[in-house]
Short mmCIF file of N, CA and C in Angstrom, two decimals:
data_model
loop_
_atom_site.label_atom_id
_atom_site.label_comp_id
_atom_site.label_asym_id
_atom_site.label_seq_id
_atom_site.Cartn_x
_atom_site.Cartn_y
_atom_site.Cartn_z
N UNK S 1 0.85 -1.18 0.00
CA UNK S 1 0.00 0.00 0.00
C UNK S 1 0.89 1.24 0.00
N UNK S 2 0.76 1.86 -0.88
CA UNK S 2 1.40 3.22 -0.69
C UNK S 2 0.95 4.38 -0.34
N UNK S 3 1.72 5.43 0.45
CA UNK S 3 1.20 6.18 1.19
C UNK S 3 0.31 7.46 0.90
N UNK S 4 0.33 7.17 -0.85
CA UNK S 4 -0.86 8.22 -0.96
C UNK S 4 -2.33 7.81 -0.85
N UNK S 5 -2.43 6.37 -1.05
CA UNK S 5 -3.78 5.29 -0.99
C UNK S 5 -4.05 6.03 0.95
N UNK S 6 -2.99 6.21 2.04
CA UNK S 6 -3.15 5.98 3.03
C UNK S 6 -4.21 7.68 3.16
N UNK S 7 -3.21 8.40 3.04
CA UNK S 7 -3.86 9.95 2.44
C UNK S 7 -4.94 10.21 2.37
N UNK S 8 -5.24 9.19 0.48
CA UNK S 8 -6.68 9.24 0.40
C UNK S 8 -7.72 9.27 1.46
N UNK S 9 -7.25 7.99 1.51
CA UNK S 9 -8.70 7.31 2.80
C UNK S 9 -8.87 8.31 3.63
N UNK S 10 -7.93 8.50 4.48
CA UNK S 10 -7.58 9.97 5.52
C UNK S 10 -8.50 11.33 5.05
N UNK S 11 -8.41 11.25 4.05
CA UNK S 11 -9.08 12.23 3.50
C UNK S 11 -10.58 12.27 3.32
N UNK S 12 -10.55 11.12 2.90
CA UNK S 12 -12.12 10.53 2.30
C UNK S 12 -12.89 10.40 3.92
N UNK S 13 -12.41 9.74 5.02
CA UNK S 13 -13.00 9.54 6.02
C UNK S 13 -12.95 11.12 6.69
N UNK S 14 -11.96 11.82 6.57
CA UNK S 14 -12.01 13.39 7.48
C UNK S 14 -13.62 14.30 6.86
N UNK S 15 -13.83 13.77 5.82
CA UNK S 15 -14.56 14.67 4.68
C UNK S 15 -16.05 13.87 5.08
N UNK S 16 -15.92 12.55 5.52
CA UNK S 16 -17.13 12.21 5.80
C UNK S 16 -17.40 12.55 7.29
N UNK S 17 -16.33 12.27 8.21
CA UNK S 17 -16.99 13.13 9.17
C UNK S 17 -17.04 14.16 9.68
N UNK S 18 -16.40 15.14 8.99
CA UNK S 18 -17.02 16.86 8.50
C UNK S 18 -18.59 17.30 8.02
N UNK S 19 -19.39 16.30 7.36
CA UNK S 19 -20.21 16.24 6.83
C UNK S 19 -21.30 15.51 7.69
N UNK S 20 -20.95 14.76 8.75
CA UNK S 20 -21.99 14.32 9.48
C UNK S 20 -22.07 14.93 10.47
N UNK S 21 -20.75 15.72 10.93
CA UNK S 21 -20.68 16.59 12.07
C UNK S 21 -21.49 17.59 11.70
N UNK S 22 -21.44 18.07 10.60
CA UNK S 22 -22.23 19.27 10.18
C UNK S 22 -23.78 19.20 10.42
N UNK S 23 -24.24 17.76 10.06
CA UNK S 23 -25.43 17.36 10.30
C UNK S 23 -26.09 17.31 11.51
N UNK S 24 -24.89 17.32 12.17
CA UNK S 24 -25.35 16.74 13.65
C UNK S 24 -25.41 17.52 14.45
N UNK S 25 -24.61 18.81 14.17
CA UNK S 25 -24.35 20.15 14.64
C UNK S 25 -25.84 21.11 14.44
N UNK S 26 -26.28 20.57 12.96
CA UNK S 26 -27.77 21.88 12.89
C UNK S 26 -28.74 20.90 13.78
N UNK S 27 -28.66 19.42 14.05
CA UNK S 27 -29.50 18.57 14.68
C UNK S 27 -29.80 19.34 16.36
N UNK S 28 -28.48 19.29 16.30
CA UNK S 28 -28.19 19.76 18.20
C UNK S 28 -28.73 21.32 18.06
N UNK S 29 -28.44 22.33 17.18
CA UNK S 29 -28.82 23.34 17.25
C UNK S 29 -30.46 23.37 17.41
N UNK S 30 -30.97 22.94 16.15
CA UNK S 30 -32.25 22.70 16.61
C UNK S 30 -32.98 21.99 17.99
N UNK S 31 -32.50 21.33 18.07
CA UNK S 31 -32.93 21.05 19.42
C UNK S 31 -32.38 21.47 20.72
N UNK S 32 -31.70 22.67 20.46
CA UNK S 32 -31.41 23.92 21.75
C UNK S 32 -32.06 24.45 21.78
N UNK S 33 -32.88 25.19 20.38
CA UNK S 33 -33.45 26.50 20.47
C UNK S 33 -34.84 25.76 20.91
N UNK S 34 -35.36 24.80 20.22
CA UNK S 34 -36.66 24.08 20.16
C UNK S 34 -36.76 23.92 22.26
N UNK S 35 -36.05 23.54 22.70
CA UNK S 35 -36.23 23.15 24.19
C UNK S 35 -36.18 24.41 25.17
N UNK S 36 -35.10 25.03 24.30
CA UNK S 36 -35.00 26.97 25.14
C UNK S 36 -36.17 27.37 24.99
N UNK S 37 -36.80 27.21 24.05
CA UNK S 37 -38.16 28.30 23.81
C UNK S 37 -39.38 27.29 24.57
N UNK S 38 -39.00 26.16 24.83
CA UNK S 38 -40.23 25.65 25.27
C UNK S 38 -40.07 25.66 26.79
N UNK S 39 -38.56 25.55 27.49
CA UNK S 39 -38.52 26.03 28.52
C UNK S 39 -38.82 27.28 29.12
N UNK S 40 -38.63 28.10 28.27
CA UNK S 40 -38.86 29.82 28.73
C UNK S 40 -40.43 29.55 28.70
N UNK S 41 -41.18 29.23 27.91
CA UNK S 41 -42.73 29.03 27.80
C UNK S 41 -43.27 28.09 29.08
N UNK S 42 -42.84 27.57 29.22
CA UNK S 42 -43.07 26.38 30.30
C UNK S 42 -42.10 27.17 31.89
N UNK S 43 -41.04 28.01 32.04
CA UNK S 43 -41.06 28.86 33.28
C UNK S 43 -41.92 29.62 33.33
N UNK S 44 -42.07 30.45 32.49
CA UNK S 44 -42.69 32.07 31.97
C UNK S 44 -43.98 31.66 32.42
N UNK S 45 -44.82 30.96 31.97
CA UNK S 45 -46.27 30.76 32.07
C UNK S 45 -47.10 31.07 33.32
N UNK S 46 -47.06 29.82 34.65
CA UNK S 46 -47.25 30.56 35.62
C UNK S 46 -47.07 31.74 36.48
N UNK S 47 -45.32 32.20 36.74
CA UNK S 47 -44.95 32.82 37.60
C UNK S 47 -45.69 34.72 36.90
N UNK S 48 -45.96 34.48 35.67
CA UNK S 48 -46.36 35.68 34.83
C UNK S 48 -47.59 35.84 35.12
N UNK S 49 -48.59 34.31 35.01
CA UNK S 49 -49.74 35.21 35.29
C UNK S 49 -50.07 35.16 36.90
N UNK S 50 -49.50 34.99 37.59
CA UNK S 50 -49.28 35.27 38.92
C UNK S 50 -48.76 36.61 39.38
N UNK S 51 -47.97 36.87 37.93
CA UNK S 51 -47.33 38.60 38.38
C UNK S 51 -48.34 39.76 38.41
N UNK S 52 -49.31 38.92 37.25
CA UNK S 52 -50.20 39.48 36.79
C UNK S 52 -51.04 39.79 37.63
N UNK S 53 -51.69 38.85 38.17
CA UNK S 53 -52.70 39.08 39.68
C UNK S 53 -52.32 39.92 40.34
N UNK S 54 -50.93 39.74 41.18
CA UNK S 54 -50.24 40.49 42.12
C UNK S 54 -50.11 42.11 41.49
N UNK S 55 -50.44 42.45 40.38
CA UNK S 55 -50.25 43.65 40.23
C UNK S 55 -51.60 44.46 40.30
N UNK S 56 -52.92 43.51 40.68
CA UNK S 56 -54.10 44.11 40.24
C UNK S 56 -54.80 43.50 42.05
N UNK S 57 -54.09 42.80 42.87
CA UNK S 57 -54.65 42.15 43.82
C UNK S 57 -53.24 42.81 45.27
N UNK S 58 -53.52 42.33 46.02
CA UNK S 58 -52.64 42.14 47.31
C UNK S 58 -51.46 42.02 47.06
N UNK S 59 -50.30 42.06 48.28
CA UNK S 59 -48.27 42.54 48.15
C UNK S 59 -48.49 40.55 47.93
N UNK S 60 -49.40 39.73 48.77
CA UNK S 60 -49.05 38.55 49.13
C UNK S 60 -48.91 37.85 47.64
N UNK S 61 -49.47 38.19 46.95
CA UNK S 61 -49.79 37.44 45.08
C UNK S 61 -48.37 37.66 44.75
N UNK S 62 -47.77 38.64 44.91
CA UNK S 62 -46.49 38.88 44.17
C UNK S 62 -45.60 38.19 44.91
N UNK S 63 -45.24 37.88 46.42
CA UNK S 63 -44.36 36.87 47.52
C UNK S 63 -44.66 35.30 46.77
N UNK S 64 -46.10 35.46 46.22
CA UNK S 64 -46.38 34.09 46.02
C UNK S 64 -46.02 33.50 44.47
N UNK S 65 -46.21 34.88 43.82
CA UNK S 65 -45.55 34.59 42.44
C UNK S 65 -44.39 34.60 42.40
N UNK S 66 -43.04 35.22 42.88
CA UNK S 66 -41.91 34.96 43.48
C UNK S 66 -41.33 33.27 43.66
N UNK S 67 -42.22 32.92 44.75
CA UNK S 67 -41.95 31.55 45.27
C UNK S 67 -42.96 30.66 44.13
N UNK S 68 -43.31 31.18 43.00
CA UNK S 68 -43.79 30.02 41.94
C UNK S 68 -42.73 29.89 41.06
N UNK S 69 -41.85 31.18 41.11
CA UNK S 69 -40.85 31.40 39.26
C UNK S 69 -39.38 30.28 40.36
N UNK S 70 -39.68 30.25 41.44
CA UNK S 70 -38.28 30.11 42.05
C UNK S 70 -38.07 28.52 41.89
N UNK S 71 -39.71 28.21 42.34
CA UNK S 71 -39.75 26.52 42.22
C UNK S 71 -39.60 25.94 40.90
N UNK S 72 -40.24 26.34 39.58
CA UNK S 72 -40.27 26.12 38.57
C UNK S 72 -38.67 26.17 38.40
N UNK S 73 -37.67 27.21 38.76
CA UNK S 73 -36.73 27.34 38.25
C UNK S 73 -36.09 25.99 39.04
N UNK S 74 -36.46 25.45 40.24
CA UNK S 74 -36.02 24.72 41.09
C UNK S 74 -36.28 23.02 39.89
N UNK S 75 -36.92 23.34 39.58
CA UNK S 75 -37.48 21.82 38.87
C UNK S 75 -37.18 21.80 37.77
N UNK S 76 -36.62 22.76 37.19
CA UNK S 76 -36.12 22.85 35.89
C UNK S 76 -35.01 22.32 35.03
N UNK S 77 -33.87 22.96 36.70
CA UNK S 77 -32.89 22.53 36.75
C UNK S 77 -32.05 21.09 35.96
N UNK S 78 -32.79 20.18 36.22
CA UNK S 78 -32.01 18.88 34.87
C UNK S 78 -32.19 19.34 33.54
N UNK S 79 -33.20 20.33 32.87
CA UNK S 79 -33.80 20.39 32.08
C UNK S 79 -32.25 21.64 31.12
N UNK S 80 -32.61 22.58 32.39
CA UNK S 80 -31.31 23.54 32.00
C UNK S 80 -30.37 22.76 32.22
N UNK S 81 -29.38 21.96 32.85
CA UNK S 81 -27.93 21.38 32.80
C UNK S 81 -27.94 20.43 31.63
N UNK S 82 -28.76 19.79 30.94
CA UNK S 82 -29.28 18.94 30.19
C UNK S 82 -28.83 19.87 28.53
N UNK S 83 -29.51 21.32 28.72
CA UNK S 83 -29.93 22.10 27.85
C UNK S 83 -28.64 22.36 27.57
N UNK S 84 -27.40 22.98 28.68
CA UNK S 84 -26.35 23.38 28.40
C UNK S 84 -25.25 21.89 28.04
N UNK S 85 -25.46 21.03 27.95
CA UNK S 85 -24.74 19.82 27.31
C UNK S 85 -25.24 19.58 26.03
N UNK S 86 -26.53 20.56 25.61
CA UNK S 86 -26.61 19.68 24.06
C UNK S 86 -25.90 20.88 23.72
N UNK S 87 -25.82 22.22 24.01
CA UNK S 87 -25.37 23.18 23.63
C UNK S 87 -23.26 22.81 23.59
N UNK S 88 -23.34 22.57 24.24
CA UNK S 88 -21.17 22.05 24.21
C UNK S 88 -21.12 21.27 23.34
N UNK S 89 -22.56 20.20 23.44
CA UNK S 89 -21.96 19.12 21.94
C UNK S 89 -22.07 19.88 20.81
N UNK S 90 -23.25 20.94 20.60
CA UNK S 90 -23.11 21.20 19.12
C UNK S 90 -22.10 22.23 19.29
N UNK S 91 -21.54 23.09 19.85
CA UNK S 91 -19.94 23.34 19.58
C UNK S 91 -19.39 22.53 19.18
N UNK S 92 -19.02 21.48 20.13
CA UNK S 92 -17.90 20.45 19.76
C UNK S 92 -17.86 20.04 18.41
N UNK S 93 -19.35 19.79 17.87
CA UNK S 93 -19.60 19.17 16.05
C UNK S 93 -19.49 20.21 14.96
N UNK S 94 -19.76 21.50 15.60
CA UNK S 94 -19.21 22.59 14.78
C UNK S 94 -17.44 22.56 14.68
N UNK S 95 -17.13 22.24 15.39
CA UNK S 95 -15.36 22.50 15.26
C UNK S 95 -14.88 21.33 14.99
N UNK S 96 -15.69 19.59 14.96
CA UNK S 96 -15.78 18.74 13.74
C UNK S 96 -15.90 19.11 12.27
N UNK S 97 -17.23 19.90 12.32
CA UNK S 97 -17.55 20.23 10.85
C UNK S 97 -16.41 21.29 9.96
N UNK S 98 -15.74 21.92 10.77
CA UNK S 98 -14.87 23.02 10.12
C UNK S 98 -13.16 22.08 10.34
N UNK S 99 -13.60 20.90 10.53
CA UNK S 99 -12.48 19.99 10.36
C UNK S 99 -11.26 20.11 11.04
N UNK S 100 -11.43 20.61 12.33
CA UNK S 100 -10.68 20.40 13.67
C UNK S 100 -11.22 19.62 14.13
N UNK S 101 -10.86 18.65 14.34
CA UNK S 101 -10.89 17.17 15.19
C UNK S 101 -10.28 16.97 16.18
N UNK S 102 -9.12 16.79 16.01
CA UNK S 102 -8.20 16.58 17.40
C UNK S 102 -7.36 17.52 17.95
N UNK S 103 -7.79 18.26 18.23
CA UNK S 103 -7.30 20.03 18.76
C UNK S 103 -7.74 19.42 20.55
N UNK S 104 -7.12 20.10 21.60
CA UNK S 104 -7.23 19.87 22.88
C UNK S 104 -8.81 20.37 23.39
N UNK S 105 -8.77 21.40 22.67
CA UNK S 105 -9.93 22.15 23.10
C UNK S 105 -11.58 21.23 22.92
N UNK S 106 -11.00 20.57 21.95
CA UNK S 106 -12.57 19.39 21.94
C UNK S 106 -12.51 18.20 22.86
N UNK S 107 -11.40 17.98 23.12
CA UNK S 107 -11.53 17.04 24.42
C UNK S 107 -12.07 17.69 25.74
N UNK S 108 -11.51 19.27 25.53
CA UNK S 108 -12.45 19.69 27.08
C UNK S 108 -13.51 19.85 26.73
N UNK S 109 -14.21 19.95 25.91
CA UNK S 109 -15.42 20.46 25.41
C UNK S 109 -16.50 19.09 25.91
N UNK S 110 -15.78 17.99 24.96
CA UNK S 110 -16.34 16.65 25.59
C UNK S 110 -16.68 16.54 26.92
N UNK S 111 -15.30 16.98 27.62
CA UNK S 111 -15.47 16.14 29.33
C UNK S 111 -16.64 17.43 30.20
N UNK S 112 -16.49 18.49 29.67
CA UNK S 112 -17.37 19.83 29.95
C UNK S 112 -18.95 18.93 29.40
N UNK S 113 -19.50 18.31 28.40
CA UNK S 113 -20.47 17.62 28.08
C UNK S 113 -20.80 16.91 28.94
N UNK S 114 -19.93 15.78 29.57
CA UNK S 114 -20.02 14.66 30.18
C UNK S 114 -20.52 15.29 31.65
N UNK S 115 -19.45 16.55 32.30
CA UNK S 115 -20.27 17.30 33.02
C UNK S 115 -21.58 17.68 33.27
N UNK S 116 -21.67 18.58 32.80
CA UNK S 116 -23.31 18.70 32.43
C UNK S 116 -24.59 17.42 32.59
N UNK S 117 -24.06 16.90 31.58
CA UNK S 117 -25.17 15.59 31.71
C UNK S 117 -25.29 14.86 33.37
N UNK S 118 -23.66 14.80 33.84
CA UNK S 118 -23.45 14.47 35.29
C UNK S 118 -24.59 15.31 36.07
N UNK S 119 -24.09 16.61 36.18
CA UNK S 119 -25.01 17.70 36.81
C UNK S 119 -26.56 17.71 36.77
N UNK S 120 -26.98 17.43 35.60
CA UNK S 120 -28.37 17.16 35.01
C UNK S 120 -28.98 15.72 35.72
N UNK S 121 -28.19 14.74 35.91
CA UNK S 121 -28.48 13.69 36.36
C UNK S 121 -28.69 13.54 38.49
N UNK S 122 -28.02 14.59 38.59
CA UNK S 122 -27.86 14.81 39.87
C UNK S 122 -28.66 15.45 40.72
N UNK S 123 -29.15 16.55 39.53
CA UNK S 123 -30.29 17.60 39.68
C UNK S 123 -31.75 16.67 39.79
N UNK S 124 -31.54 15.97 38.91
CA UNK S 124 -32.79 15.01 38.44
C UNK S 124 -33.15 14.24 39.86
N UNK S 125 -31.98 13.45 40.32
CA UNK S 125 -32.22 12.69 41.83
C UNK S 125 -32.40 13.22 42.86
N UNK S 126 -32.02 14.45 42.70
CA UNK S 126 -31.57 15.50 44.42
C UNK S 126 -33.09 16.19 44.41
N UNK S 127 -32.76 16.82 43.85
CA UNK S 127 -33.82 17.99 43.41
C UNK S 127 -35.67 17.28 43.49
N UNK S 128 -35.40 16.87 42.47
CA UNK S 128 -36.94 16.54 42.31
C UNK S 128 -37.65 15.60 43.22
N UNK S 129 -37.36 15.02 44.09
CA UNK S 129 -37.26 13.98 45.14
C UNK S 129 -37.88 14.65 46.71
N UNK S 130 -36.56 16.36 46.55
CA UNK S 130 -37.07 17.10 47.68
C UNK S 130 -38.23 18.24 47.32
N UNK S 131 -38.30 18.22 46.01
CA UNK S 131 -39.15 19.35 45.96
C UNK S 131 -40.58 18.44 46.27
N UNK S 132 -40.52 17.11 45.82
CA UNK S 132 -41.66 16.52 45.79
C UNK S 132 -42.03 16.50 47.46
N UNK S 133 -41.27 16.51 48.30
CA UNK S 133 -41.18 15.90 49.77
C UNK S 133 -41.92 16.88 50.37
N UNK S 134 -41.42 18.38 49.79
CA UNK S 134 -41.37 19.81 50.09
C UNK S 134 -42.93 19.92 50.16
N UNK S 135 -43.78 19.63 49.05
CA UNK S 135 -44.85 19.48 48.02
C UNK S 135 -45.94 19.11 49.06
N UNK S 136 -45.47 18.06 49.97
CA UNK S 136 -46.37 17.24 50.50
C UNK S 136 -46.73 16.04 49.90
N UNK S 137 -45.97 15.60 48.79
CA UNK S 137 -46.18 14.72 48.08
C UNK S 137 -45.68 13.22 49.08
N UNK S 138 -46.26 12.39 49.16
CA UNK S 138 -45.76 10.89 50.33
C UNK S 138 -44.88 10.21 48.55
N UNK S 139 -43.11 10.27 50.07
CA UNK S 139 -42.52 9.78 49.45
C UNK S 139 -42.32 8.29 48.79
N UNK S 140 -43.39 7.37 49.12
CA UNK S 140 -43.84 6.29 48.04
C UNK S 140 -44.07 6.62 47.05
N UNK S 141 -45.03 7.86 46.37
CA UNK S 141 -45.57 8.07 44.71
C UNK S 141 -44.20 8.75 44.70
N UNK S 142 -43.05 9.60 45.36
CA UNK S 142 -41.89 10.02 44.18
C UNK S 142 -41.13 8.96 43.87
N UNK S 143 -40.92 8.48 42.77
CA UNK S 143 -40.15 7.51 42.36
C UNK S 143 -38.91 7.58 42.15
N UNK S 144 -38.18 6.36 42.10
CA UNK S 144 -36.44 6.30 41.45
C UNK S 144 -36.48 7.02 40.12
N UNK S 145 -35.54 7.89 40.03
CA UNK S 145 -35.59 8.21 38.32
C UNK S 145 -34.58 7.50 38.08
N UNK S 146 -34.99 5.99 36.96
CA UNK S 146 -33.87 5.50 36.74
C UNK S 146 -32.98 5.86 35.51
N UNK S 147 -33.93 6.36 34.87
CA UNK S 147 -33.15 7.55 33.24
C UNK S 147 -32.16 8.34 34.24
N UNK S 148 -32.25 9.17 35.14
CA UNK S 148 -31.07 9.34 35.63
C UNK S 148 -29.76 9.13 35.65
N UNK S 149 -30.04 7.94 36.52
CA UNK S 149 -28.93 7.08 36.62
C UNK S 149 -28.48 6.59 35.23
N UNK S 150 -28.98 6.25 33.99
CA UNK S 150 -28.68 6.09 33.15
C UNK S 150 -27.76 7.46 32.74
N UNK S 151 -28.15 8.22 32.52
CA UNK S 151 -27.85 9.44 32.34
C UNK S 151 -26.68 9.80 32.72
N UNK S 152 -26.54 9.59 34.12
CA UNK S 152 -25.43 10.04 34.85
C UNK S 152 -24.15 9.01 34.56
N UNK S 153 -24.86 7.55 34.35
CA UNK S 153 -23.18 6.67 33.64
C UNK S 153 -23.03 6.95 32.06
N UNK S 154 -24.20 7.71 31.33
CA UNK S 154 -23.31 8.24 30.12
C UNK S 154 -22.52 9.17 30.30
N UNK S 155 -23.58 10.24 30.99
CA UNK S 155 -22.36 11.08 31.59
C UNK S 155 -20.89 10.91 31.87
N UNK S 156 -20.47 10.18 32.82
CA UNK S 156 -19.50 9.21 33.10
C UNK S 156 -18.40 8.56 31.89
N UNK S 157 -19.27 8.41 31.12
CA UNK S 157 -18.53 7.69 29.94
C UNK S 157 -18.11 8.41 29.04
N UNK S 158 -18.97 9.47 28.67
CA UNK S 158 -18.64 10.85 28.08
C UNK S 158 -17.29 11.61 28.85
N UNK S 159 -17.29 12.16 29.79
CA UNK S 159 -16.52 12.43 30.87
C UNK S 159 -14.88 11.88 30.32
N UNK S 160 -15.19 10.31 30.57
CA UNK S 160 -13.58 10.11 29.79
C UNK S 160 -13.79 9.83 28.92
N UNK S 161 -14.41 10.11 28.21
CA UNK S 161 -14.05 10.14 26.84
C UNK S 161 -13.39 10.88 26.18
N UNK S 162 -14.03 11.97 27.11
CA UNK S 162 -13.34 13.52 26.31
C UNK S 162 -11.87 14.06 26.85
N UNK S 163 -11.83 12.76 27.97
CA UNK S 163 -10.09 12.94 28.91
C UNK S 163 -9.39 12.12 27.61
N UNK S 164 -9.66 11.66 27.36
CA UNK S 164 -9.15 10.49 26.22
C UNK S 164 -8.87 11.35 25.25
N UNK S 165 -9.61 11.62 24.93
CA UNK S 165 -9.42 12.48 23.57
C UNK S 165 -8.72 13.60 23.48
N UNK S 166 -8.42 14.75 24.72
CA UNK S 166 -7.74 15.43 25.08
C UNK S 166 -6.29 15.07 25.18
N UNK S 167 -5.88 13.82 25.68
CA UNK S 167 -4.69 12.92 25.82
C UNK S 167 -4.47 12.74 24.12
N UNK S 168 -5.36 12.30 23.49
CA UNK S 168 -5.23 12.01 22.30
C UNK S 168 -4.88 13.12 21.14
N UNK S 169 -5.43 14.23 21.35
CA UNK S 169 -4.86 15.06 20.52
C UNK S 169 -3.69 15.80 21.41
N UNK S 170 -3.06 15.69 22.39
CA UNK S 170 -1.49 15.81 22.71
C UNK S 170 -0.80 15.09 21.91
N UNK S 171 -1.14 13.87 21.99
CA UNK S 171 -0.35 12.96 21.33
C UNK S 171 -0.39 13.36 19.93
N UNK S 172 -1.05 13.47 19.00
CA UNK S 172 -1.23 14.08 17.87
C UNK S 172 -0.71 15.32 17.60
N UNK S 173 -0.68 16.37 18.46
CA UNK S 173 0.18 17.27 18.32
C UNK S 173 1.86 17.02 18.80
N UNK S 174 2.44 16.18 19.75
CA UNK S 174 3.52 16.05 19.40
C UNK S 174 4.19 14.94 18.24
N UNK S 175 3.18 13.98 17.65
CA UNK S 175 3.66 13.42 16.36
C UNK S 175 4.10 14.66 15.48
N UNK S 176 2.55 15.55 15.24
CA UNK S 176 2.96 16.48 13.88
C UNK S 176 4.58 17.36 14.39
N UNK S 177 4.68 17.49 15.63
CA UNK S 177 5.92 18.41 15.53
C UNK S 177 7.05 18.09 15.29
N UNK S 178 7.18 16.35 15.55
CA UNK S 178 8.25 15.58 15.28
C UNK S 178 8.55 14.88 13.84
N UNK S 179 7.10 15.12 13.30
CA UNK S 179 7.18 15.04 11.61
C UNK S 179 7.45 16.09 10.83
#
């Protein structure tokens, strides 16, 4: 095999996954903005028309619309840490698509992903468990979230992945300097 056959391929495979990154990048985009706007719609909703009352009723409507935007924001929480990991991946597939691959900066980007999802998964068990408790809800109907836990060992796996890959484009940058 000679080393322009090796090239090729190199080439042919960089070019295909430039092109799926790209894909995958407007995928993730869309589904940032699509979940941002449905989250802002889904905070916004109550605590607004609660502001609303409180501006035409009693000081207590507005203490109480206060403590509605706070909880919502309280329960949201996996939703936003969740939100900000699809947002790092479609960075990360944008700086795939413009055909930086193994640059350091996408390995932190990765383990910054793997974060997030961690955080999101944590939020998911902690959080929603006490708000339910908080609620008056009997802690028999709050359940295990076991997507969580799922969640939280992709997380995990993501996490080093992106240590890996960070290691990996060192290594790649001291080949090219020694070539």
């Amino acid at each position: 095999m000679f080393r322009g056959d090796i090239d090729m391929g190199d080439a042919v495979a960089t070019a295909r996954i430039e092109t799926q990154s790209r894909n995958l990048a407007r995928i993730l985009s869309w589904t940032y903005w699509v979940t941002a706007f449905w989250l802002f719609a889904a905070m916004s909703y109550v605590p607004l028309k609660r502001l609303g009352a409180a501006l035409v009723s009693a000081e207590r409507d507005a203490l109480a619309s206060v403590a509605a935007f706070s909880d919502v924001v309280v329960e949201a929480l996996p939703v936003i840490f969740a939100l900000i990991a699809v947002y790092t991946l479609r960075r990360l597939f944008v700086q795939f698509a413009d055909g930086q691959i193994f640059i350091p900066s996408n390995g932190r980007r990765l383990t910054r992903a793997g974060d997030w999802l961690i955080a999101s998964a944590a939020a998911a068990l902690i959080i929603s468990p006490t708000i339910g408790r908080a609620a008056g809800i009997p802690v028999e109907t709050v359940g295990f979230n076991y997507s969580a836990v799922v969640l939280a060992l992709v997380g995990l796996a993501i996490r080093l992945f992106g240590r890996t890959f960070e290691l990996a484009a060192d290594i790649k940058a001291d080949n090219d300097q020694m070539v």
